[in-house]
mmCIF file of C-alpha atoms and ligand atoms in Angstrom:
data_model
loop_
_atom_site.group_PDB
_atom_site.id
_atom_site.type_symbol
_atom_site.label_atom_id
_atom_site.label_comp_id
_atom_site.label_asym_id
_atom_site.label_seq_id
_atom_site.Cartn_x
_atom_site.Cartn_y
_atom_site.Cartn_z
ATOM 1 C CA MET C 7 1.743 33.453 -60.487
ATOM 2 C CA ARG C 8 2.873 29.872 -60.764
ATOM 3 C CA VAL C 9 6.067 29.316 -62.752
ATOM 4 C CA VAL C 10 6.737 25.733 -63.804
ATOM 5 C CA LEU C 11 10.321 24.964 -64.821
ATOM 6 C CA PHE C 12 10.171 22.025 -67.160
ATOM 7 C CA GLY C 13 13.032 20.049 -68.687
ATOM 8 C CA GLY C 14 15.068 16.876 -68.687
ATOM 9 C CA PRO C 15 17.374 15.707 -65.903
ATOM 10 C CA GLY C 16 20.312 18.120 -65.824
ATOM 11 C CA SER C 17 18.635 20.757 -68.004
ATOM 12 C CA GLY C 18 19.184 23.323 -65.225
ATOM 13 C CA LYS C 19 15.797 23.456 -63.465
ATOM 14 C CA GLY C 20 17.405 23.732 -60.022
ATOM 15 C CA THR C 21 20.131 26.157 -61.105
ATOM 16 C CA GLN C 22 17.674 28.436 -62.917
ATOM 17 C CA GLY C 23 15.021 27.946 -60.221
ATOM 18 C CA ASP C 24 17.323 29.452 -57.584
ATOM 19 C CA LEU C 25 18.092 32.454 -59.807
ATOM 20 C CA VAL C 26 14.418 32.978 -60.681
ATOM 21 C CA SER C 27 13.476 32.658 -57.014
ATOM 22 C CA GLU C 28 15.972 35.327 -56.015
ATOM 23 C CA ARG C 29 14.971 37.742 -58.775
ATOM 24 C CA TYR C 30 11.203 37.502 -58.378
ATOM 25 C CA GLY C 31 11.000 36.740 -54.653
ATOM 26 C CA LEU C 32 8.994 33.526 -55.083
ATOM 27 C CA PRO C 33 9.902 30.260 -53.345
ATOM 28 C CA ARG C 34 11.322 27.403 -55.437
ATOM 29 C CA ILE C 35 9.667 24.086 -54.728
ATOM 30 C CA SER C 36 11.558 21.038 -55.952
ATOM 31 C CA THR C 37 9.888 17.657 -55.557
ATOM 32 C CA GLY C 38 13.322 16.060 -56.005
ATOM 33 C CA ASP C 39 14.736 18.054 -53.053
ATOM 34 C CA LEU C 40 11.657 17.303 -50.904
ATOM 35 C CA LEU C 41 11.923 13.590 -51.675
ATOM 36 C CA ARG C 42 15.674 13.473 -51.012
ATOM 37 C CA GLU C 43 15.096 15.218 -47.666
ATOM 38 C CA ALA C 44 12.439 12.610 -46.787
ATOM 39 C CA VAL C 45 14.865 9.819 -47.722
ATOM 40 C CA LYS C 46 17.630 11.402 -45.629
ATOM 41 C CA THR C 47 15.453 11.749 -42.544
ATOM 42 C CA GLY C 48 14.039 8.247 -43.030
ATOM 43 C CA THR C 49 10.319 9.129 -43.007
ATOM 44 C CA PRO C 50 7.858 6.406 -44.160
ATOM 45 C CA LEU C 51 7.341 8.413 -47.368
ATOM 46 C CA GLY C 52 11.110 8.630 -47.869
ATOM 47 C CA ARG C 53 11.496 4.880 -47.416
ATOM 48 C CA ARG C 54 8.802 4.254 -50.058
ATOM 49 C CA ALA C 55 10.337 6.756 -52.484
ATOM 50 C CA GLU C 56 13.996 5.749 -52.140
ATOM 51 C CA VAL C 57 13.867 2.625 -54.271
ATOM 52 C CA PHE C 58 12.293 4.527 -57.195
ATOM 53 C CA ILE C 59 14.768 7.428 -56.995
ATOM 54 C CA LYS C 60 17.749 5.069 -56.923
ATOM 55 C CA ALA C 61 16.441 3.267 -60.003
ATOM 56 C CA GLY C 62 15.773 6.500 -61.911
ATOM 57 C CA GLU C 63 12.028 5.806 -61.981
ATOM 58 C CA LEU C 64 9.214 8.171 -61.043
ATOM 59 C CA VAL C 65 7.772 8.061 -57.544
ATOM 60 C CA SER C 66 3.987 7.534 -57.500
ATOM 61 C CA ASP C 67 1.757 10.461 -58.463
ATOM 62 C CA GLU C 68 -0.104 10.234 -55.120
ATOM 63 C CA ILE C 69 3.064 10.770 -53.069
ATOM 64 C CA VAL C 70 4.307 13.825 -54.956
ATOM 65 C CA GLU C 71 0.833 15.345 -55.310
ATOM 66 C CA GLU C 72 0.345 15.173 -51.547
ATOM 67 C CA MET C 73 3.753 16.782 -50.945
ATOM 68 C CA ILE C 74 2.938 19.642 -53.321
ATOM 69 C CA ARG C 75 -0.569 20.123 -51.909
ATOM 70 C CA GLU C 76 0.863 20.637 -48.416
ATOM 71 C CA ARG C 77 3.749 22.834 -49.582
ATOM 72 C CA ILE C 78 1.761 25.309 -51.678
ATOM 73 C CA GLU C 79 -0.621 25.950 -48.802
ATOM 74 C CA ALA C 80 2.251 27.558 -46.858
ATOM 75 C CA GLU C 81 2.181 31.316 -46.284
ATOM 76 C CA ASP C 82 5.263 31.980 -48.451
ATOM 77 C CA CYS C 83 3.382 30.671 -51.514
ATOM 78 C CA ARG C 84 0.570 33.223 -51.263
ATOM 79 C CA GLU C 85 2.005 35.465 -54.024
ATOM 80 C CA GLY C 86 3.095 32.521 -56.121
ATOM 81 C CA TYR C 87 5.774 29.868 -56.432
ATOM 82 C CA ILE C 88 8.220 28.214 -58.786
ATOM 83 C CA LEU C 89 7.843 24.497 -59.384
ATOM 84 C CA ASP C 90 10.983 22.522 -60.276
ATOM 85 C CA GLY C 91 10.381 18.918 -61.308
ATOM 86 C CA PHE C 92 6.612 18.926 -60.847
ATOM 87 C CA PRO C 93 4.384 18.116 -62.657
ATOM 88 C CA ARG C 94 6.039 15.227 -64.476
ATOM 89 C CA THR C 95 3.011 13.301 -65.706
ATOM 90 C CA ILE C 96 -0.354 14.327 -67.100
ATOM 91 C CA PRO C 97 -2.216 13.116 -63.956
ATOM 92 C CA GLN C 98 0.144 15.319 -61.862
ATOM 93 C CA ALA C 99 -0.590 18.324 -64.106
ATOM 94 C CA GLU C 100 -4.317 17.701 -63.796
ATOM 95 C CA ALA C 101 -4.026 17.376 -60.010
ATOM 96 C CA LEU C 102 -2.095 20.666 -59.850
ATOM 97 C CA ALA C 103 -4.732 22.423 -61.932
ATOM 98 C CA ARG C 104 -7.400 21.184 -59.486
ATOM 99 C CA MET C 105 -5.533 22.049 -56.281
ATOM 100 C CA ASP C 106 -4.779 25.689 -57.228
ATOM 101 C CA ALA C 107 -7.296 26.285 -59.975
ATOM 102 C CA THR C 108 -7.403 30.055 -60.385
ATOM 103 C CA ARG C 109 -3.721 30.938 -60.230
ATOM 104 C CA PRO C 110 -2.288 32.082 -63.583
ATOM 105 C CA GLU C 111 0.633 29.976 -64.714
ATOM 106 C CA ILE C 112 3.512 29.881 -67.134
ATOM 107 C CA VAL C 113 5.509 26.808 -68.047
ATOM 108 C CA ILE C 114 9.081 27.333 -69.219
ATOM 109 C CA GLY C 115 10.674 24.404 -71.007
ATOM 110 C CA ILE C 116 14.492 24.399 -70.813
ATOM 111 C CA GLU C 117 15.662 22.571 -73.945
ATOM 112 C CA VAL C 118 18.958 20.674 -73.802
ATOM 113 C CA ARG C 119 20.006 17.693 -75.955
ATOM 114 C CA SER C 120 20.459 14.325 -74.217
ATOM 115 C CA GLU C 121 24.202 14.076 -74.861
ATOM 116 C CA ILE C 122 24.736 17.389 -73.068
ATOM 117 C CA LEU C 123 22.480 16.290 -70.177
ATOM 118 C CA VAL C 124 24.649 13.201 -69.667
ATOM 119 C CA GLY C 125 27.816 15.314 -69.533
ATOM 120 C CA ARG C 126 26.349 17.758 -67.018
ATOM 121 C CA LEU C 127 24.978 15.074 -64.689
ATOM 122 C CA SER C 128 28.193 13.051 -64.816
ATOM 123 C CA GLY C 129 30.085 16.081 -63.472
ATOM 124 C CA ARG C 130 27.505 17.404 -61.009
ATOM 125 C CA LEU C 131 28.460 17.989 -57.380
ATOM 126 C CA VAL C 132 25.797 19.018 -54.856
ATOM 127 C CA CYS C 133 26.378 20.737 -51.520
ATOM 128 C CA SER C 134 25.245 18.470 -48.695
ATOM 129 C CA ALA C 135 24.282 21.544 -46.637
ATOM 130 C CA CYS C 136 22.621 24.108 -48.977
ATOM 131 C CA GLN C 137 21.845 21.736 -51.932
ATOM 132 C CA THR C 138 23.362 24.133 -54.493
ATOM 133 C CA ALA C 139 24.683 22.302 -57.550
ATOM 134 C CA THR C 140 28.019 22.943 -59.169
ATOM 135 C CA ASN C 141 30.014 21.007 -61.744
ATOM 136 C CA THR C 142 33.467 19.493 -62.017
ATOM 137 C CA SER C 143 33.751 21.246 -65.410
ATOM 138 C CA VAL C 144 33.952 24.634 -63.670
ATOM 139 C CA ARG C 145 36.061 23.520 -60.721
ATOM 140 C CA THR C 146 39.568 22.197 -60.237
ATOM 141 C CA PRO C 147 40.318 18.957 -58.364
ATOM 142 C CA ALA C 148 41.748 21.081 -55.556
ATOM 143 C CA ASN C 149 38.454 22.853 -54.872
ATOM 144 C CA ASP C 150 35.841 20.229 -55.689
ATOM 145 C CA VAL C 151 35.324 19.268 -52.036
ATOM 146 C CA VAL C 152 33.735 22.328 -50.469
ATOM 147 C CA CYS C 153 30.761 24.520 -51.485
ATOM 148 C CA ASN C 154 31.729 28.067 -52.576
ATOM 149 C CA LEU C 155 28.582 29.489 -51.020
ATOM 150 C CA CYS C 156 28.378 27.913 -47.559
ATOM 151 C CA GLY C 157 31.462 25.754 -47.057
ATOM 152 C CA GLY C 158 29.365 22.553 -46.948
ATOM 153 C CA ARG C 159 30.731 19.251 -48.245
ATOM 154 C CA LEU C 160 30.183 18.582 -51.974
ATOM 155 C CA GLU C 161 28.751 15.167 -52.896
ATOM 156 C CA ARG C 162 27.559 13.257 -55.930
ATOM 157 C CA ARG C 163 23.873 12.343 -56.060
ATOM 158 C CA THR C 164 23.243 8.591 -55.914
ATOM 159 C CA ASP C 165 21.070 8.857 -59.050
ATOM 160 C CA ASP C 166 23.909 10.465 -61.043
ATOM 161 C CA ALA C 167 25.463 7.043 -61.723
ATOM 162 C CA PRO C 168 25.812 6.425 -65.515
ATOM 163 C CA GLU C 169 23.130 3.703 -65.822
ATOM 164 C CA VAL C 170 20.660 5.673 -63.674
ATOM 165 C CA ILE C 171 21.255 8.843 -65.723
ATOM 166 C CA ARG C 172 20.365 6.889 -68.885
ATOM 167 C CA GLN C 173 17.188 5.573 -67.255
ATOM 168 C CA ARG C 174 16.130 9.042 -66.005
ATOM 169 C CA ILE C 175 16.496 10.474 -69.510
ATOM 170 C CA LYS C 176 14.425 7.593 -70.924
ATOM 171 C CA VAL C 177 11.723 8.115 -68.281
ATOM 172 C CA TYR C 178 11.695 11.844 -69.055
ATOM 173 C CA GLN C 179 11.248 11.206 -72.783
ATOM 174 C CA GLU C 180 8.506 8.626 -72.289
ATOM 175 C CA GLN C 181 6.509 9.973 -69.354
ATOM 176 C CA THR C 182 7.228 13.694 -68.988
ATOM 177 C CA GLU C 183 7.789 15.090 -72.492
ATOM 178 C CA PRO C 184 4.128 14.417 -73.442
ATOM 179 C CA LEU C 185 3.245 17.195 -70.974
ATOM 180 C CA LYS C 186 4.570 19.738 -73.480
ATOM 181 C CA ALA C 187 1.580 19.106 -75.731
ATOM 182 C CA TYR C 188 -0.742 19.372 -72.715
ATOM 183 C CA TYR C 189 0.626 22.826 -71.795
ATOM 184 C CA LEU C 190 0.835 23.967 -75.418
ATOM 185 C CA ARG C 191 -2.884 23.288 -75.687
ATOM 186 C CA LYS C 192 -3.413 25.458 -72.595
ATOM 187 C CA CYS C 193 -1.339 28.201 -74.314
ATOM 188 C CA VAL C 194 0.986 28.578 -71.306
ATOM 189 C CA TYR C 195 4.082 26.801 -72.653
ATOM 190 C CA ARG C 196 7.236 28.731 -73.647
ATOM 191 C CA GLU C 197 10.544 27.166 -74.561
ATOM 192 C CA VAL C 198 14.093 28.467 -74.072
ATOM 193 C CA ASP C 199 17.403 27.183 -75.412
ATOM 194 C CA GLY C 200 19.185 25.814 -72.322
ATOM 195 C CA GLU C 201 22.484 24.938 -73.991
ATOM 196 C CA GLY C 202 24.219 28.279 -73.469
ATOM 197 C CA THR C 203 25.827 29.382 -70.236
ATOM 198 C CA ILE C 204 23.845 29.598 -67.005
ATOM 199 C CA ASP C 205 23.672 33.396 -67.425
ATOM 200 C CA GLU C 206 22.513 33.163 -71.052
ATOM 201 C CA THR C 207 19.727 30.754 -70.144
ATOM 202 C CA PHE C 208 18.701 32.931 -67.204
ATOM 203 C CA ARG C 209 18.514 35.975 -69.495
ATOM 204 C CA ARG C 210 16.215 34.068 -71.870
ATOM 205 C CA ILE C 211 13.969 33.075 -68.974
ATOM 206 C CA THR C 212 13.816 36.570 -67.496
ATOM 207 C CA LEU C 213 12.808 38.024 -70.876
ATOM 208 C CA ILE C 214 9.721 35.840 -70.724
ATOM 209 C CA LEU C 215 8.994 36.329 -67.030
ATOM 210 C CA ASP C 216 9.597 40.084 -67.055
ATOM 211 C CA ALA C 217 6.957 40.367 -69.759
ATOM 212 C CA VAL C 218 4.490 38.147 -67.887
ATOM 213 C CA LEU C 219 5.126 39.630 -64.449
ATOM 214 C CA GLY C 220 5.393 43.231 -65.661
ATOM 215 C CA ARG C 221 8.949 43.670 -64.361
ATOM 216 C CA GLY C 222 10.323 45.036 -67.664
ATOM 217 C CA GLU C 223 7.745 47.833 -67.498
ATOM 218 C CA GLU C 224 8.633 48.566 -63.881
ATOM 219 C CA ARG C 225 12.322 48.939 -64.710
ATOM 220 C CA ARG C 226 11.653 51.202 -67.702
ATOM 221 C CA ILE C 227 9.612 53.510 -65.457
ATOM 222 C CA GLN C 228 12.345 53.566 -62.806
ATOM 223 C CA ARG C 229 15.048 54.600 -65.299
HETATM 224 P P1 AP5 E 12 14.927 15.740 -59.532
HETATM 225 O O1 AP5 E 12 15.768 16.046 -58.374
HETATM 226 O O2 AP5 E 12 13.889 16.672 -59.953
HETATM 227 O O3 AP5 E 12 15.904 15.388 -60.732
HETATM 228 P P2 AP5 E 12 15.814 15.650 -62.321
HETATM 229 O O4 AP5 E 12 14.549 16.099 -62.884
HETATM 230 O O5 AP5 E 12 16.392 14.411 -62.882
HETATM 231 O O6 AP5 E 12 16.666 16.916 -62.510
HETATM 232 P P3 AP5 E 12 18.041 17.234 -61.870
HETATM 233 O O7 AP5 E 12 17.838 17.763 -60.486
HETATM 234 O O8 AP5 E 12 18.973 16.066 -62.036
HETATM 235 O O9 AP5 E 12 18.593 18.358 -62.870
HETATM 236 P P4 AP5 E 12 18.243 19.904 -62.942
HETATM 237 O O10 AP5 E 12 17.417 20.140 -64.144
HETATM 238 O O11 AP5 E 12 17.758 20.436 -61.642
HETATM 239 O O12 AP5 E 12 19.699 20.463 -63.248
HETATM 240 P P5 AP5 E 12 20.740 21.244 -62.318
HETATM 241 O O13 AP5 E 12 20.355 22.671 -62.180
HETATM 242 O O14 AP5 E 12 21.037 20.469 -61.085
HETATM 243 O O15 AP5 E 12 14.224 14.319 -59.293
HETATM 244 C C1 AP5 E 12 14.978 13.228 -58.806
HETATM 245 C C2 AP5 E 12 14.093 12.002 -58.691
HETATM 246 O O16 AP5 E 12 13.030 12.242 -57.752
HETATM 247 C C3 AP5 E 12 13.383 11.567 -59.975
HETATM 248 O O17 AP5 E 12 14.190 10.741 -60.782
HETATM 249 C C4 AP5 E 12 12.183 10.796 -59.403
HETATM 250 O O18 AP5 E 12 12.574 9.533 -58.935
HETATM 251 C C5 AP5 E 12 11.806 11.637 -58.199
HETATM 252 N N1 AP5 E 12 10.849 12.719 -58.529
HETATM 253 C C6 AP5 E 12 11.073 14.056 -58.457
HETATM 254 N N2 AP5 E 12 9.985 14.752 -58.834
HETATM 255 C C7 AP5 E 12 9.050 13.822 -59.154
HETATM 256 C C8 AP5 E 12 7.714 13.905 -59.631
HETATM 257 N N3 AP5 E 12 7.132 15.097 -59.870
HETATM 258 N N4 AP5 E 12 7.059 12.756 -59.872
HETATM 259 C C9 AP5 E 12 7.612 11.534 -59.626
HETATM 260 N N5 AP5 E 12 8.882 11.390 -59.179
HETATM 261 C C10 AP5 E 12 9.590 12.527 -58.949
HETATM 262 O O19 AP5 E 12 22.038 21.206 -63.274
HETATM 263 C C11 AP5 E 12 22.689 19.983 -63.547
HETATM 264 C C12 AP5 E 12 24.204 20.208 -63.656
HETATM 265 O O20 AP5 E 12 24.462 21.014 -64.795
HETATM 266 C C13 AP5 E 12 24.837 20.944 -62.465
HETATM 267 O O21 AP5 E 12 26.118 20.447 -62.269
HETATM 268 C C14 AP5 E 12 24.876 22.414 -62.917
HETATM 269 O O22 AP5 E 12 25.924 23.121 -62.287
HETATM 270 C C15 AP5 E 12 25.112 22.232 -64.425
HETATM 271 N N6 AP5 E 12 24.497 23.297 -65.249
HETATM 272 C C16 AP5 E 12 23.263 23.849 -65.108
HETATM 273 N N7 AP5 E 12 23.027 24.744 -66.087
HETATM 274 C C17 AP5 E 12 24.140 24.725 -66.884
HETATM 275 C C18 AP5 E 12 24.499 25.428 -68.080
HETATM 276 N N8 AP5 E 12 23.671 26.318 -68.648
HETATM 277 N N9 AP5 E 12 25.703 25.163 -68.622
HETATM 278 C C19 AP5 E 12 26.547 24.258 -68.059
HETATM 279 N N10 AP5 E 12 26.269 23.565 -66.924
HETATM 280 C C20 AP5 E 12 25.066 23.795 -66.355
HETATM 281 MG MG1 MG E 13 17.255 19.542 -59.770
#
């Protein structure tokens, strides 16, 4: 199974992707994380991508398609995988359909209004070691330096600056939202309200995935 987590910047794709990955035992693949790692290590690809990321623009389809093609060939993706932040354009969706044509897929759209996205991204802190995101809204100034999970240093993402956040939301609305219609036509698109708590959103997602992956049935039998 391929699970695509779809939604605007700050909608919770990474947060939910980690929870979904843990529950269903499938790897989460985030093109944003892969690109940021390439920027950090200074690869040629990272150097090409950096300017687009900093400006809140999309990196070219060719670059991200190649990254995904390589990643989904890995052994840990044999049973399936969770995509976070890919595809983001119709050509990317078409490329994905070609590169792994027979795998069943479900696309879960996490719906959050723009004004809430801005608030979440303005307060986001990311662990420099394990990449887990947290938020100043759930932390106190005294503990907003160190990751609760691994003790790594918490940082702000360079693209979480106010003007870049605005641009990322605009790019999402113009270039990525049209994908909803594409996946609706394929009858694989489901939408969840992403404005509740992290746990509430996760529950909504698992209701869908349990039905698709047969986990609800499994648990009823075990009881
Ligand atoms: P990417 O890293 O994918 O960024 P994004 O799509 O803008 O999404 P974010 O990672 O900002 O948000 P998220 O949805 O993961 O939310 P999170 O869980 O962190 O991409 C970055 C850049 O790389 C792009 O701009 C582009 O340049 C390039 N790129 C990447 N993929 C590409 C592609 N396919 N094609 C071309 N270019 C590409 O949560 C956000 C915050 O909210 C956190 O603080 C979290 O703690 C908090 N939070 C989460 N859920 C809740 C909740 N329910 N209630 C309250 N707070 C919450
Ligand atoms: Mg993310």
